Tab-separated table of C-alpha atoms in Angstrom:
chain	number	residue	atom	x	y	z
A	13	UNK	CA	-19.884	-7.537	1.416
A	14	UNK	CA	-17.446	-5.074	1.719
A	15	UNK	CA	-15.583	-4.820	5.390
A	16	UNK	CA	-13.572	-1.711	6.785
A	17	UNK	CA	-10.014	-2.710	8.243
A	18	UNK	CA	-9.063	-0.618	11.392
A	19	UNK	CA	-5.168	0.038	12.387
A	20	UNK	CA	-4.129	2.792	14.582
A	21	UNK	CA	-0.899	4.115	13.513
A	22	UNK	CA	1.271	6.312	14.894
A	23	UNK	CA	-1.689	6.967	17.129
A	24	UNK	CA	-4.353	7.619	15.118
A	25	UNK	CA	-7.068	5.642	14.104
A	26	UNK	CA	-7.836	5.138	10.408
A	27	UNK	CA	-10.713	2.855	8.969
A	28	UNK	CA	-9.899	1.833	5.390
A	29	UNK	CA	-12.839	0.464	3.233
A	30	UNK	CA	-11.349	-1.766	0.129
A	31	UNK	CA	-13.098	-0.182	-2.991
A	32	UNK	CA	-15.623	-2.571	-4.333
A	33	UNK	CA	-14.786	-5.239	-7.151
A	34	UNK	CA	-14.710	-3.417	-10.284
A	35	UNK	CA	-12.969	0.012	-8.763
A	36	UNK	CA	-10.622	-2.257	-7.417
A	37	UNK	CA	-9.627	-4.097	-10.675
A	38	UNK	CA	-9.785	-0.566	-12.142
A	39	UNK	CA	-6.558	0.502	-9.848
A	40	UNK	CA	-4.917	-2.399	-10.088
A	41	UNK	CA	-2.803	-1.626	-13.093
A	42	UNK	CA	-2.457	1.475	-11.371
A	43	UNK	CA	-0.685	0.293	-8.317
A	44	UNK	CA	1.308	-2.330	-9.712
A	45	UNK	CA	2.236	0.112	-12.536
A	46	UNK	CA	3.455	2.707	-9.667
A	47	UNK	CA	4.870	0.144	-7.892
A	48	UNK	CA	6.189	-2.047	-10.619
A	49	UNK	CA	10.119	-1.110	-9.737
A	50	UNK	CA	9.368	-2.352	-6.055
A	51	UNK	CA	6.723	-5.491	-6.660
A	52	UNK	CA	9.339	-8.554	-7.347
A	53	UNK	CA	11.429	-6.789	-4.157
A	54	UNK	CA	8.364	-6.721	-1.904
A	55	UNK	CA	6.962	-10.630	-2.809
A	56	UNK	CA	10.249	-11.863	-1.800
A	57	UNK	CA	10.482	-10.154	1.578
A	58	UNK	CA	9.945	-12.638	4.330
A	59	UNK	CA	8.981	-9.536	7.447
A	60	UNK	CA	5.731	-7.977	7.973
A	61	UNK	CA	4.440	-7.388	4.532
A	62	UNK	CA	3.172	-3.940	5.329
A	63	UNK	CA	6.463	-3.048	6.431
A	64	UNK	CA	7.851	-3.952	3.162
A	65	UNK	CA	5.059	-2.006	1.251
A	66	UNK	CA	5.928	1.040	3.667
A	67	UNK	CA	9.645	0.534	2.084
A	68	UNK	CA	8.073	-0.094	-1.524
A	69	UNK	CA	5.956	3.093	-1.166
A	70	UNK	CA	8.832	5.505	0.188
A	71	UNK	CA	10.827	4.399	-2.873
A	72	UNK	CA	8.754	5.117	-5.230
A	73	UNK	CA	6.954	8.668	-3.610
A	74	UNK	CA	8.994	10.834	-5.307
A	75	UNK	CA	8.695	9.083	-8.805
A	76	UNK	CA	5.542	10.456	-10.016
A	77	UNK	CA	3.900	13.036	-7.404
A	78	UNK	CA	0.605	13.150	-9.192
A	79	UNK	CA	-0.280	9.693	-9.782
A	80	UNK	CA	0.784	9.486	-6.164
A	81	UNK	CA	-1.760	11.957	-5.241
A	82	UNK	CA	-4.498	10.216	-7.379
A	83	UNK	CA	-3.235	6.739	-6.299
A	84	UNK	CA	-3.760	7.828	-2.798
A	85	UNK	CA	-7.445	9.419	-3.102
A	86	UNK	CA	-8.574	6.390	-4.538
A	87	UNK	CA	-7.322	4.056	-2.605
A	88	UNK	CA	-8.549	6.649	0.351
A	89	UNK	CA	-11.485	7.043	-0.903
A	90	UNK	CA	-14.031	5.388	1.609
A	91	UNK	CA	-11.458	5.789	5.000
A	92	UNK	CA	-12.378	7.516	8.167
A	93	UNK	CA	-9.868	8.353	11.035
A	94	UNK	CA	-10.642	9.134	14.624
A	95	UNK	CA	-9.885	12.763	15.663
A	96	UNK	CA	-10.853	14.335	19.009
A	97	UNK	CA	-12.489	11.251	19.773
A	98	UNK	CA	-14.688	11.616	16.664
A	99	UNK	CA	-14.497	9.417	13.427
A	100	UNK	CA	-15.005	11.237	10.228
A	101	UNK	CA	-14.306	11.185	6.742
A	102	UNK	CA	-10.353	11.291	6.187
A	103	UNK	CA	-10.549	12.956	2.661
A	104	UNK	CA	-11.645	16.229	3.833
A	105	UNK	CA	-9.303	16.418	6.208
A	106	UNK	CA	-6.237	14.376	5.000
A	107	UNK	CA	-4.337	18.021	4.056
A	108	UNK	CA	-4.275	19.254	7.462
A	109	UNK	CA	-4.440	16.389	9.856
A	110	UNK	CA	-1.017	15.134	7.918
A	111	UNK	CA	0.971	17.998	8.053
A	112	UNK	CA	4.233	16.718	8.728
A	113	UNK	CA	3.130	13.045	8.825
A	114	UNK	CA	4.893	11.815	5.717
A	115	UNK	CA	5.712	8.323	7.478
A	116	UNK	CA	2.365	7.860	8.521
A	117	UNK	CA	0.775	8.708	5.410
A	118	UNK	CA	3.172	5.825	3.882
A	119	UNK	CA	1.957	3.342	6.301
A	120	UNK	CA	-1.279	4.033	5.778
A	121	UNK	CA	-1.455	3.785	2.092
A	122	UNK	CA	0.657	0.642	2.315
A	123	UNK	CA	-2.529	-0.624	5.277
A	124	UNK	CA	-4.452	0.664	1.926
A	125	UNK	CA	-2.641	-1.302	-0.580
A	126	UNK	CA	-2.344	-4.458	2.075
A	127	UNK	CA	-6.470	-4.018	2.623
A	128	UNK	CA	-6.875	-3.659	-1.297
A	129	UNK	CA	-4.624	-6.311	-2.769
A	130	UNK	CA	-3.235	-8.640	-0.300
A	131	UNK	CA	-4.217	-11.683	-2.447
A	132	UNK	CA	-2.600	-10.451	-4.979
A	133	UNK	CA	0.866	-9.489	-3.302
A	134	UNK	CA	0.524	-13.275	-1.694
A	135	UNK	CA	-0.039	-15.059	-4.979
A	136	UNK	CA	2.838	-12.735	-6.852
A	137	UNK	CA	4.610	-13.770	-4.148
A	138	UNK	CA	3.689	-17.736	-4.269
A	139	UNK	CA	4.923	-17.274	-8.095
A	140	UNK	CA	8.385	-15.655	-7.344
A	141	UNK	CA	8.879	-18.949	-4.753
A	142	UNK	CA	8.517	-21.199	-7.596
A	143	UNK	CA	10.385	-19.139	-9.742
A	144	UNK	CA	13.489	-19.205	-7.617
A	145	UNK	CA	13.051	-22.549	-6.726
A	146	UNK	CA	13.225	-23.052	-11.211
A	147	UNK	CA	15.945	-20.908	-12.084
A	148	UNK	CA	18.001	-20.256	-8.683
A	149	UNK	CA	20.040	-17.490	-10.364
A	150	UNK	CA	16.404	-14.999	-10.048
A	151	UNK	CA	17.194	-15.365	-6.244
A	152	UNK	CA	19.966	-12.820	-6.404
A	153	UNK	CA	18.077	-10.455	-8.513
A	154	UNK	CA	15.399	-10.099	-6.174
A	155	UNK	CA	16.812	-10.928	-2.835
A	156	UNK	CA	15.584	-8.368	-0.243
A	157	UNK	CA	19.048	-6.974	0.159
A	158	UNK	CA	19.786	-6.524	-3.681
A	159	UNK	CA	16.931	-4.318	-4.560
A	160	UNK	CA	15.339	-1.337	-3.305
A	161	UNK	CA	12.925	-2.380	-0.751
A	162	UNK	CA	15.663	-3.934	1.223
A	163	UNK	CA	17.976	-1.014	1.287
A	164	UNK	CA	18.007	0.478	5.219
């Protein structure tokens, strides 16, 4: 069964519905492709882990604006967001209800990517534990201050 997430941010109210099982495995490659400067970064980041996607996701916006723009209708695809009081579809709307909402269209594509693949960013990041615990000198490469994602 699939089950919409809610999170208001920055005051509005989006509903994100994780694409099913196939579509999902589809993107994959996708997202971690997009993101795959940003991924080791992220696992190892011991905050809120959609906080550290919101970094992952800023770094990375400007690398390829149109598989940012397909990334983001997919992974969109199924979400609603309350406006007036009224939830509706958010694709059909998404061009003018964001104008001038760049940081909340980051958090809510990494609430996307956190609804989507959080077992997947917790496992990657179960692997990267054990490998710094192997080879200790991998801790310094993807420390959250050496990288990208833990730049202020």
């Amino acid at each position: 069964m699939i089950t919409p997430q809610t999170r208001v941010i920055n005051g509005l109210e989006f509903e994100v519905l994780p694409l099913s099982g196939f579509r999902g495995l589809e993107t994959l490659p996708r997202v971690t492709g997009f993101f795959r400067n940003s991924i080791l970064a992220l696992s190892s980041v011991s905050r809120d882990k959609t906080e550290a996607i919101v970094k992952a996701l800023a770094e990375v916006a400007s690398s390829n604006p149109a598989e940012l723009m397909a990334l983001t209708k997919i992974l969109l695809e199924g979400s609603t967001v309350v406006v007036d009081g009224k939830r509706q579809h958010l694709l059909p709307v998404f061009d003018e209800l964001m104008i001038g909402k760049h940081a909340t269209t980051l958090r809510l594509l990494a609430f996307a990517v956190e609804v989507n693949y959080r077992d997947f960013f917790d496992e990657l990041g179960g692997l990267v534990g054990m490998l710094k615990k192997a080879f200790p000198s991998v801790s310094q490469m993807i420390s959250p201050t050496s990288g990208p994602a833990g730049a202020s």
